[in-house]
mmCIF file with all atom_site columns, C-alpha atoms in Angstrom:
data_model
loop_
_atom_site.group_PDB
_atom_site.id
_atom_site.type_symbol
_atom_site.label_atom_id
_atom_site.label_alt_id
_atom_site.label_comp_id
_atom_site.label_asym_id
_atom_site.label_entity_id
_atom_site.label_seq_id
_atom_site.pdbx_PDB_ins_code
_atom_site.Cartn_x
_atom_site.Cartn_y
_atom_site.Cartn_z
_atom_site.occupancy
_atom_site.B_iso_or_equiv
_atom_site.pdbx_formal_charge
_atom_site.auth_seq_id
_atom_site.auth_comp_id
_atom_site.auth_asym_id
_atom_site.auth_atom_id
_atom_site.pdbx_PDB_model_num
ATOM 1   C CA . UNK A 1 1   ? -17.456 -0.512  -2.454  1.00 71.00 ? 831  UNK A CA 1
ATOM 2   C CA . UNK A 1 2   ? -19.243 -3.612  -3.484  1.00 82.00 ? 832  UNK A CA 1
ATOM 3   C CA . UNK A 1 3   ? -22.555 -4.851  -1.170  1.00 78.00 ? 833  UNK A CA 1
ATOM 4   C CA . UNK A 1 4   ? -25.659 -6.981  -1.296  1.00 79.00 ? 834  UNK A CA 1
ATOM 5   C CA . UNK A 1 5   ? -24.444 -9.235  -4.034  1.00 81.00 ? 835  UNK A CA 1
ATOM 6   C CA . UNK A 1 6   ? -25.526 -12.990 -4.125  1.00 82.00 ? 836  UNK A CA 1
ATOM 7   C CA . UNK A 1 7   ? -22.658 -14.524 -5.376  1.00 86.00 ? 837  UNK A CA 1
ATOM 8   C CA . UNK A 1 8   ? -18.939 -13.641 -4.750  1.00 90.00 ? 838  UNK A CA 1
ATOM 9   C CA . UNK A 1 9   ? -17.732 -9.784  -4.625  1.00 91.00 ? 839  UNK A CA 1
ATOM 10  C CA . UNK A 1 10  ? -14.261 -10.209 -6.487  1.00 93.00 ? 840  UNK A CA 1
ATOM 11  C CA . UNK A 1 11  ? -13.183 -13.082 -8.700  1.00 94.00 ? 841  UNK A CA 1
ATOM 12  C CA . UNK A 1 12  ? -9.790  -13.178 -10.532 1.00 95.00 ? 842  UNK A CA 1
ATOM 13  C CA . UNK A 1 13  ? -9.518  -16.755 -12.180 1.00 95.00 ? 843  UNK A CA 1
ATOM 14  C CA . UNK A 1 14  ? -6.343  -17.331 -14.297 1.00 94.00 ? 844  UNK A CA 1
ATOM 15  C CA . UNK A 1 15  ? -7.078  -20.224 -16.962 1.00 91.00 ? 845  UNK A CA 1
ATOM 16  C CA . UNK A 1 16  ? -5.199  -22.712 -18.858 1.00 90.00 ? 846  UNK A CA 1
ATOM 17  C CA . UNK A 1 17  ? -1.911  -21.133 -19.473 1.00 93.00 ? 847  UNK A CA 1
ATOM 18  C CA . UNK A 1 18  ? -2.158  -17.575 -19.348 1.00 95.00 ? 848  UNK A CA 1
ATOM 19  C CA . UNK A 1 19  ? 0.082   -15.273 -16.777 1.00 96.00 ? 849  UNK A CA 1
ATOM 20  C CA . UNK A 1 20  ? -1.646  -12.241 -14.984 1.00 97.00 ? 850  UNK A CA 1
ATOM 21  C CA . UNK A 1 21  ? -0.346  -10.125 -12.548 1.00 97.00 ? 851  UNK A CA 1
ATOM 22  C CA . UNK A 1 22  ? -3.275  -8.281  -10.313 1.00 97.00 ? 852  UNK A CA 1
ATOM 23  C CA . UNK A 1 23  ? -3.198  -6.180  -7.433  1.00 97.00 ? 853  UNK A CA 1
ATOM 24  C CA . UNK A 1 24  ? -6.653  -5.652  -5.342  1.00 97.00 ? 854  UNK A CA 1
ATOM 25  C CA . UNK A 1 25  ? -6.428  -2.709  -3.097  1.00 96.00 ? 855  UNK A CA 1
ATOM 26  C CA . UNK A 1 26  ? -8.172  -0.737  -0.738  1.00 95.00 ? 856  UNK A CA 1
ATOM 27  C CA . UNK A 1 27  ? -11.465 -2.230  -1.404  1.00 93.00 ? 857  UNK A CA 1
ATOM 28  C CA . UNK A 1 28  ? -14.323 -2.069  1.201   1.00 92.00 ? 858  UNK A CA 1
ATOM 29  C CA . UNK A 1 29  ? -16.675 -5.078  0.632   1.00 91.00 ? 859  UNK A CA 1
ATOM 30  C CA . UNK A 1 30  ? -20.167 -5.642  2.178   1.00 85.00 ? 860  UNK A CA 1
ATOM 31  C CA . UNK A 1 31  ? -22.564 -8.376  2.721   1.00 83.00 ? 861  UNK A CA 1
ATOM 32  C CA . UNK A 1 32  ? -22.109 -10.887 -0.050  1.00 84.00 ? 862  UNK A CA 1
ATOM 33  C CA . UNK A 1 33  ? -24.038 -14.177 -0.334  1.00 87.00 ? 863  UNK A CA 1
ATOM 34  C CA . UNK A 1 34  ? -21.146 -16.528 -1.380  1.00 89.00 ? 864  UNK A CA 1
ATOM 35  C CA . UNK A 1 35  ? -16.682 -15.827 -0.786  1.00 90.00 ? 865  UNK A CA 1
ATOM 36  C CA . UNK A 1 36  ? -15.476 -12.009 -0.608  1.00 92.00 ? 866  UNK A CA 1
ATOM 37  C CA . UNK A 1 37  ? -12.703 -12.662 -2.921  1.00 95.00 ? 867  UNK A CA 1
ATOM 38  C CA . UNK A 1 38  ? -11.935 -15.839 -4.781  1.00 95.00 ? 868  UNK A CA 1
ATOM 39  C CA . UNK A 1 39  ? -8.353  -15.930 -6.453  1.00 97.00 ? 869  UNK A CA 1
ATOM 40  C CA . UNK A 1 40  ? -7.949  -19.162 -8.724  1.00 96.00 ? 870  UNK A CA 1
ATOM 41  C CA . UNK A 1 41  ? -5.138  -20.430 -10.621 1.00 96.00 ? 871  UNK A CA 1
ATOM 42  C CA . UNK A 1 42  ? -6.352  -22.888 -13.149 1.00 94.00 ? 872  UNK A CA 1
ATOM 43  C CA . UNK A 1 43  ? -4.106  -25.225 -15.108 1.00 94.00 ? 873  UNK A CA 1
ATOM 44  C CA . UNK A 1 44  ? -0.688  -24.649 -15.823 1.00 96.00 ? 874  UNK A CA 1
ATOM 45  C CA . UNK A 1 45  ? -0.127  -20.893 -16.144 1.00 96.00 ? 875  UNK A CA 1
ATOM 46  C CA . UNK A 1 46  ? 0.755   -18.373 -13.420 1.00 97.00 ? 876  UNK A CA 1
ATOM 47  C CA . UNK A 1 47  ? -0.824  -15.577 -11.525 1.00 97.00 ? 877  UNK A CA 1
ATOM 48  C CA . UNK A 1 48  ? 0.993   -13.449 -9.713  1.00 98.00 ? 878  UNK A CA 1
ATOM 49  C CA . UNK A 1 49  ? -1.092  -11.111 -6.911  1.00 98.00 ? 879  UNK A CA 1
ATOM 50  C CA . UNK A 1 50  ? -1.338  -8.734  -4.083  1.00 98.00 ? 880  UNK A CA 1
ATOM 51  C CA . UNK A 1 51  ? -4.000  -8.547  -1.892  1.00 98.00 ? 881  UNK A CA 1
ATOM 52  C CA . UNK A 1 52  ? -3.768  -5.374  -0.018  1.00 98.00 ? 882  UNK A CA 1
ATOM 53  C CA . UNK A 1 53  ? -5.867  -2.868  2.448   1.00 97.00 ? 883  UNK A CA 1
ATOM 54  C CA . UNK A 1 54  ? -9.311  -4.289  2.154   1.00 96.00 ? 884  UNK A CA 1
ATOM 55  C CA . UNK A 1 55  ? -12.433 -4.678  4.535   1.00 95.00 ? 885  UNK A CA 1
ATOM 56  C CA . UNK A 1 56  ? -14.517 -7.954  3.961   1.00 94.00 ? 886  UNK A CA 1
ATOM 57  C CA . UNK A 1 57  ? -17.823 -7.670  5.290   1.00 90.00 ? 887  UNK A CA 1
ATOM 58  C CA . UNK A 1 58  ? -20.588 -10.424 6.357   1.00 88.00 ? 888  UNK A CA 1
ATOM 59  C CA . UNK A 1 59  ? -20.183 -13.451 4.073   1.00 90.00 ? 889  UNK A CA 1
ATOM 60  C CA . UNK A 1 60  ? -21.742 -16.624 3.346   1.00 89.00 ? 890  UNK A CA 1
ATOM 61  C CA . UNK A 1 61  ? -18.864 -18.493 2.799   1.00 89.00 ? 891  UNK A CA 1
ATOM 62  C CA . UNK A 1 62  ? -14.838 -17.979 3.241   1.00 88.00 ? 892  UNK A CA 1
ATOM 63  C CA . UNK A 1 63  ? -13.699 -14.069 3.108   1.00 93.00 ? 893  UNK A CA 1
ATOM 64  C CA . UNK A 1 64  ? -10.837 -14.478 1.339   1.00 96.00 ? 894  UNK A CA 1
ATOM 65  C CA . UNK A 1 65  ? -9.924  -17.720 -0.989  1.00 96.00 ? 895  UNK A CA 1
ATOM 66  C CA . UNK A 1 66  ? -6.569  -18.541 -2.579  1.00 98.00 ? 896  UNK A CA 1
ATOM 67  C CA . UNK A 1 67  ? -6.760  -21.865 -5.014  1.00 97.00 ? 897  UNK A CA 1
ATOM 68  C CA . UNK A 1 68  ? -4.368  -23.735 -7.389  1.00 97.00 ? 898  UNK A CA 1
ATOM 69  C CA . UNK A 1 69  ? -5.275  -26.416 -8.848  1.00 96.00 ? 899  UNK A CA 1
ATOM 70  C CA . UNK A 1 70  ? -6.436  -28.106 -12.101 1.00 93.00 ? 900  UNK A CA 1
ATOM 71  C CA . UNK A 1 71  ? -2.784  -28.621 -13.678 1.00 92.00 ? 901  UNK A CA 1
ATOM 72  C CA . UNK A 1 72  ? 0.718   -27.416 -12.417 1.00 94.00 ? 902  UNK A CA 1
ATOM 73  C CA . UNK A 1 73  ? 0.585   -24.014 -12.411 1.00 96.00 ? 903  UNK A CA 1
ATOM 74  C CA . UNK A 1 74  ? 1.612   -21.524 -10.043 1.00 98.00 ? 904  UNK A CA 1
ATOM 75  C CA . UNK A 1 75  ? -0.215  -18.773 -7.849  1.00 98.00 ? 905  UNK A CA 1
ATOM 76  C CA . UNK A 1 76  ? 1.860   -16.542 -5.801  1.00 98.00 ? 906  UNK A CA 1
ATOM 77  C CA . UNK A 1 77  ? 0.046   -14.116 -3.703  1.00 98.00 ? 907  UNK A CA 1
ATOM 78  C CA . UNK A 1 78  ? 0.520   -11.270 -1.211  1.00 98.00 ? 908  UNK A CA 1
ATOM 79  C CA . UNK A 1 79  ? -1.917  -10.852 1.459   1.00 98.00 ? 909  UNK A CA 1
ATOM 80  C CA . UNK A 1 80  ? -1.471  -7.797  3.826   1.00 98.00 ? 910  UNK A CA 1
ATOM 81  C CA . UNK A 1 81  ? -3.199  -5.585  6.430   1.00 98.00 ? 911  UNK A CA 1
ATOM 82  C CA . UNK A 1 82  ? -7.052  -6.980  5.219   1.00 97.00 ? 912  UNK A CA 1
ATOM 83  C CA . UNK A 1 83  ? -9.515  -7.444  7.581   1.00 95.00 ? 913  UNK A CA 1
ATOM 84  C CA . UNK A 1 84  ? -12.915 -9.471  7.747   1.00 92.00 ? 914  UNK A CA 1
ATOM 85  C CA . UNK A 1 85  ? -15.247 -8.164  9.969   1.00 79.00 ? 915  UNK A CA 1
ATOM 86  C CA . UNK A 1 86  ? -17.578 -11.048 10.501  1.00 87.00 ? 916  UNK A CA 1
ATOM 87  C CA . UNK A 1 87  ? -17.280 -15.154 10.845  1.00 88.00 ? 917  UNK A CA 1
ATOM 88  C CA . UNK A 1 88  ? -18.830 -16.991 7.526   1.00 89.00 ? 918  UNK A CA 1
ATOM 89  C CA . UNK A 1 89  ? -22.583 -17.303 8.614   1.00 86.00 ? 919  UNK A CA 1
ATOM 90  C CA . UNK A 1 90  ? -22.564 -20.741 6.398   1.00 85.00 ? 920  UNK A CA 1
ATOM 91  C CA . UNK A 1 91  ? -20.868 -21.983 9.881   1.00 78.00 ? 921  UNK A CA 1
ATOM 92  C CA . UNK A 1 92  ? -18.373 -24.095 7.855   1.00 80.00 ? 922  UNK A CA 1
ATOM 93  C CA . UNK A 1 93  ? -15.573 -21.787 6.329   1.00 89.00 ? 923  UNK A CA 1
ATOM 94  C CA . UNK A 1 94  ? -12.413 -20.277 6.940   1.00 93.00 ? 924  UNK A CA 1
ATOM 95  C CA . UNK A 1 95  ? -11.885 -16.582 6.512   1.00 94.00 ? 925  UNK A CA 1
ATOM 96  C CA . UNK A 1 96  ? -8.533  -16.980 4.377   1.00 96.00 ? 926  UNK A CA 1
ATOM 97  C CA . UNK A 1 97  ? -8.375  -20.479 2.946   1.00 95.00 ? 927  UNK A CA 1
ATOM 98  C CA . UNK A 1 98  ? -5.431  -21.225 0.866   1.00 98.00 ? 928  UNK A CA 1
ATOM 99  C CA . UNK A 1 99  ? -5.151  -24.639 -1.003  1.00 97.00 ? 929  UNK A CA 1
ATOM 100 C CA . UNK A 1 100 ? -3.030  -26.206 -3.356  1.00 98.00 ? 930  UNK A CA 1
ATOM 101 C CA . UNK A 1 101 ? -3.924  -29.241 -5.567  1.00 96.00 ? 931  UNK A CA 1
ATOM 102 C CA . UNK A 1 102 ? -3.017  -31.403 -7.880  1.00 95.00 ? 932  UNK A CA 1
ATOM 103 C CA . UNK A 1 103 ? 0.265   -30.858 -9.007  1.00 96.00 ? 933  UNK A CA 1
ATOM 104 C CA . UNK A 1 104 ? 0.257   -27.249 -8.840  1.00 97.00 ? 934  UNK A CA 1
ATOM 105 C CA . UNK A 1 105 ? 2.761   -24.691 -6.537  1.00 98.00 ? 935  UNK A CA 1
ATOM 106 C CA . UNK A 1 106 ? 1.369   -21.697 -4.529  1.00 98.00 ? 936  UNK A CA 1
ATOM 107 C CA . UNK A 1 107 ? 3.235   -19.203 -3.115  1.00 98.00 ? 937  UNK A CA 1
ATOM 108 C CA . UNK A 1 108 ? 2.403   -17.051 -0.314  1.00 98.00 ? 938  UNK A CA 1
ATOM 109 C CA . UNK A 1 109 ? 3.134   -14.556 2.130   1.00 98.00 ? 939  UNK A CA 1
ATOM 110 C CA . UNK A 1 110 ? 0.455   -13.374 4.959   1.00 98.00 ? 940  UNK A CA 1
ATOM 111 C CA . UNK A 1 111 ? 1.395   -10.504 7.193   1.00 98.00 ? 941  UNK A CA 1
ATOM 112 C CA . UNK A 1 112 ? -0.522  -7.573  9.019   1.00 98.00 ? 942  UNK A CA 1
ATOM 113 C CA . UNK A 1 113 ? -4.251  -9.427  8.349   1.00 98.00 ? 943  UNK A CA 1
ATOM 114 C CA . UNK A 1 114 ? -7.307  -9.560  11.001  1.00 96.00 ? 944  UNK A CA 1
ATOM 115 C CA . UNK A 1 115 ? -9.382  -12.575 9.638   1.00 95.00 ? 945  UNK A CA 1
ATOM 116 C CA . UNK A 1 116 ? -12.732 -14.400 11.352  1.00 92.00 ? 946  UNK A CA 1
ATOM 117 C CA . UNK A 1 117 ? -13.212 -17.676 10.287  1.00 91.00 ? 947  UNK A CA 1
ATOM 118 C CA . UNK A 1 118 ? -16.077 -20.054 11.842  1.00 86.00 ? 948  UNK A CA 1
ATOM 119 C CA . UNK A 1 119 ? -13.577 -21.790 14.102  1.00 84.00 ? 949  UNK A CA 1
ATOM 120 C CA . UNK A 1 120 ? -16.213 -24.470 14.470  1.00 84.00 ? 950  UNK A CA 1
ATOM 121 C CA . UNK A 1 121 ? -14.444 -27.564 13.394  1.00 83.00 ? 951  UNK A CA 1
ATOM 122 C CA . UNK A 1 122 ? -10.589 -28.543 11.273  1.00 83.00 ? 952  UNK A CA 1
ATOM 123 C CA . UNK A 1 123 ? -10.396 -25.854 8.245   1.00 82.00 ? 953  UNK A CA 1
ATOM 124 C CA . UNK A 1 124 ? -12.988 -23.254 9.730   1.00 87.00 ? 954  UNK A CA 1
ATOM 125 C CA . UNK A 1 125 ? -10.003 -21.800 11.445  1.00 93.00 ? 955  UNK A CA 1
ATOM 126 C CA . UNK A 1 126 ? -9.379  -17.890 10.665  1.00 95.00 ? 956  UNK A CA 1
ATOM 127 C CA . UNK A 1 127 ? -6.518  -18.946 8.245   1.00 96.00 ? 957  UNK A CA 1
ATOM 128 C CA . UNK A 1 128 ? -6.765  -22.364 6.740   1.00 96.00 ? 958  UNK A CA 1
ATOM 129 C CA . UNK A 1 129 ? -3.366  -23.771 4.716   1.00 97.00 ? 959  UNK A CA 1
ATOM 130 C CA . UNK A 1 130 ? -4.131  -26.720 2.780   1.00 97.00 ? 960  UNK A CA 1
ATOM 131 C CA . UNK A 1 131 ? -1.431  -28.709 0.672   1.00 97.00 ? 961  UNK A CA 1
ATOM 132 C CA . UNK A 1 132 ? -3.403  -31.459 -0.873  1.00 95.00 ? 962  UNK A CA 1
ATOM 133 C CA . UNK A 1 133 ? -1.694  -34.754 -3.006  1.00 84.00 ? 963  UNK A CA 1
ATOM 134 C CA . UNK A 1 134 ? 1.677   -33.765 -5.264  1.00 93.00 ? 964  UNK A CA 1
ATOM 135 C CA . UNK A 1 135 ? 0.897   -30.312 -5.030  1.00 97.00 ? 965  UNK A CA 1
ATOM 136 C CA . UNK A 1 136 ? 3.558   -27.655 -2.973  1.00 98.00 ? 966  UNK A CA 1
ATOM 137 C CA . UNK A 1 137 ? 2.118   -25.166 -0.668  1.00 98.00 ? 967  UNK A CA 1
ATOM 138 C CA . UNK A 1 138 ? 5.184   -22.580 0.128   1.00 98.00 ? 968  UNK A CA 1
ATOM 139 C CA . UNK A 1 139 ? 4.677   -20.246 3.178   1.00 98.00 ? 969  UNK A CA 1
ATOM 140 C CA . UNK A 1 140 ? 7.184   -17.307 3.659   1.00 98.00 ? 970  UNK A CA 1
ATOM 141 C CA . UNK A 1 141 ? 6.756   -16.953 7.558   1.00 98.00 ? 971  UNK A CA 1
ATOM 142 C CA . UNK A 1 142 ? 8.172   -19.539 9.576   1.00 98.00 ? 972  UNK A CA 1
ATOM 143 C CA . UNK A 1 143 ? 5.877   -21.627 11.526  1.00 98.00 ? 973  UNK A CA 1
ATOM 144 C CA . UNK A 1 144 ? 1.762   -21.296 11.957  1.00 98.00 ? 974  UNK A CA 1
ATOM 145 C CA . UNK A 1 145 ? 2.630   -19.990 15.412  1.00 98.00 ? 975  UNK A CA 1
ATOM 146 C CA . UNK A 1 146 ? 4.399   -17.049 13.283  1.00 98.00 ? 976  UNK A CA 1
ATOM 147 C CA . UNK A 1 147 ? 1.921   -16.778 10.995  1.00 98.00 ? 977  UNK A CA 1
ATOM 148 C CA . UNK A 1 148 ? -0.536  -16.246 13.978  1.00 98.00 ? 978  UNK A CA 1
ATOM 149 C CA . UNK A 1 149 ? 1.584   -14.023 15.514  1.00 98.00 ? 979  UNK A CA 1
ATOM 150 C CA . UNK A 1 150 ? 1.953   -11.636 12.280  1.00 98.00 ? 980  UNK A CA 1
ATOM 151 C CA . UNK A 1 151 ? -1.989  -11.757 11.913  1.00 98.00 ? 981  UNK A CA 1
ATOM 152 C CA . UNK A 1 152 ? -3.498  -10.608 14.900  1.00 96.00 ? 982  UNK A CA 1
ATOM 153 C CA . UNK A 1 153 ? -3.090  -14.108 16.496  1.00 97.00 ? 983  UNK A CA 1
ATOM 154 C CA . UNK A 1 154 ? -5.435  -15.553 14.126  1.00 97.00 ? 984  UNK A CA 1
ATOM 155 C CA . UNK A 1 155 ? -5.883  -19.526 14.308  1.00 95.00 ? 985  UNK A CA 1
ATOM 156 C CA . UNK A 1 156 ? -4.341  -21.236 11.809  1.00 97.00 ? 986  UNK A CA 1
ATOM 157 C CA . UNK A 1 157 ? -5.044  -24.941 10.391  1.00 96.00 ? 987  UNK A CA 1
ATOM 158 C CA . UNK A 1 158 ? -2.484  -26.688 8.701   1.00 97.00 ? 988  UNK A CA 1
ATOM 159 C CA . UNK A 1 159 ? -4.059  -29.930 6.416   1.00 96.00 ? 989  UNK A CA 1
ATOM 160 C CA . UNK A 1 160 ? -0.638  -31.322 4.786   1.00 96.00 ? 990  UNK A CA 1
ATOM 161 C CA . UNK A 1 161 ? 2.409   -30.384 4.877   1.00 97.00 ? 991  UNK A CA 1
ATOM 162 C CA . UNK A 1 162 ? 3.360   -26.943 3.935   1.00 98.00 ? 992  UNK A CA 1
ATOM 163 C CA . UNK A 1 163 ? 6.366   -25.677 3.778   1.00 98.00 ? 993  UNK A CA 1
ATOM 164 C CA . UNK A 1 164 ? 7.529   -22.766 5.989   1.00 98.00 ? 994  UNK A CA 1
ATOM 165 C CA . UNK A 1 165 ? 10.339  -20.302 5.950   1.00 98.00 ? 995  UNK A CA 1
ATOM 166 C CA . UNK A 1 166 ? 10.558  -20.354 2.005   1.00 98.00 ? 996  UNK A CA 1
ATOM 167 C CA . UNK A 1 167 ? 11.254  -16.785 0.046   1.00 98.00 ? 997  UNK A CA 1
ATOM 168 C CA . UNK A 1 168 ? 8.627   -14.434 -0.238  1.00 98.00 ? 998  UNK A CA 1
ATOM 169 C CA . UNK A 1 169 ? 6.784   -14.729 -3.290  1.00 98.00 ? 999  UNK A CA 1
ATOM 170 C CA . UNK A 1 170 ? 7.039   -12.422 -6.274  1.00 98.00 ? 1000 UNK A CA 1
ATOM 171 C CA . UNK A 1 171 ? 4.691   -8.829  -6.532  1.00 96.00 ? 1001 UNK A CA 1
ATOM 172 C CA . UNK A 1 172 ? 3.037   -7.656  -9.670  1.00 96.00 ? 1002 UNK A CA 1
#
């Protein structure tokens, strides 16, 4: 259990060209003044990760964060059956943001989740995809009506074009 920190509760940032594979399970995290979790691939290597089983608490900004960028590496990620308990009180965040940049690829699959995002303008939505410039943003469920439907009918804001129905990303 991690509470009453000031900045973000979990960070796993992958630099340069390294590869890391990293599960986080089964956590229960409380009030935290900045994101929940924060997952970052930076540059060209690859991180490989399963987010599984946790309970996100009040936070100031996003619950959950997913981010490649810097370079053309690749993040693939697993999220399932996490739940945030409470919109972002910054009024401006997601609770699962995933963006890709640059020229990097991210991989994901999203299943069995409960998040609360601010849902007070575009990419405050409970799930936010973004696929920014050359980058390649690969969902495994088909459509954002499906990935609603597999999330407790979560909103979900597409910025970009993502692509949908592609093979579920690898596991550590």
């Amino acid at each position: 259990t991690v509470t009453n920190t000031s900045g973000t509760a979990i960070i796993v940032n992958n630099d340069d060209s390294a590869t890391s594979a990293v599960s986080i399970s089964n956590n229960n995290l409380g009030t935290s003044g900045g994101f929940g979790m924060q997952l970052r691939q930076d540059g060209n290597g690859t991180q490989t990760t399963l987010i599984d089983n946790n309970t996100i608490g009040a936070t100031a900004f996003g619950s959950l964060i997913l981010n490649a960028r810097d370079g053309n590496g690749t993040l693939n990620a697993t999220v399932t059956n996490n739940t945030n308990l409470v919109a972002p009180t910054s009024g401006f965040a997601p609770g699962l943001a995933v963006t890709s940049e640059d020229s990097n690829t991210l991989n994901v699959s999203i299943t069995g989740n409960n998040f609360t995002g601010a849902n007070s303008f575009p990419g405050t939505e409970d799930i936010a995809l973004t696929e920014n410039s050359a980058s390649a943003l690969n969902v495994t469920q088909t459509s954002a009506a499906n990935l609603s439907a597999l999330n407790n009918s979560d909103t979900v804001g597409v910025t970009g074009a993502p692509q949908f129905g592609q093979s579920a990303p690898p596991q550590p």
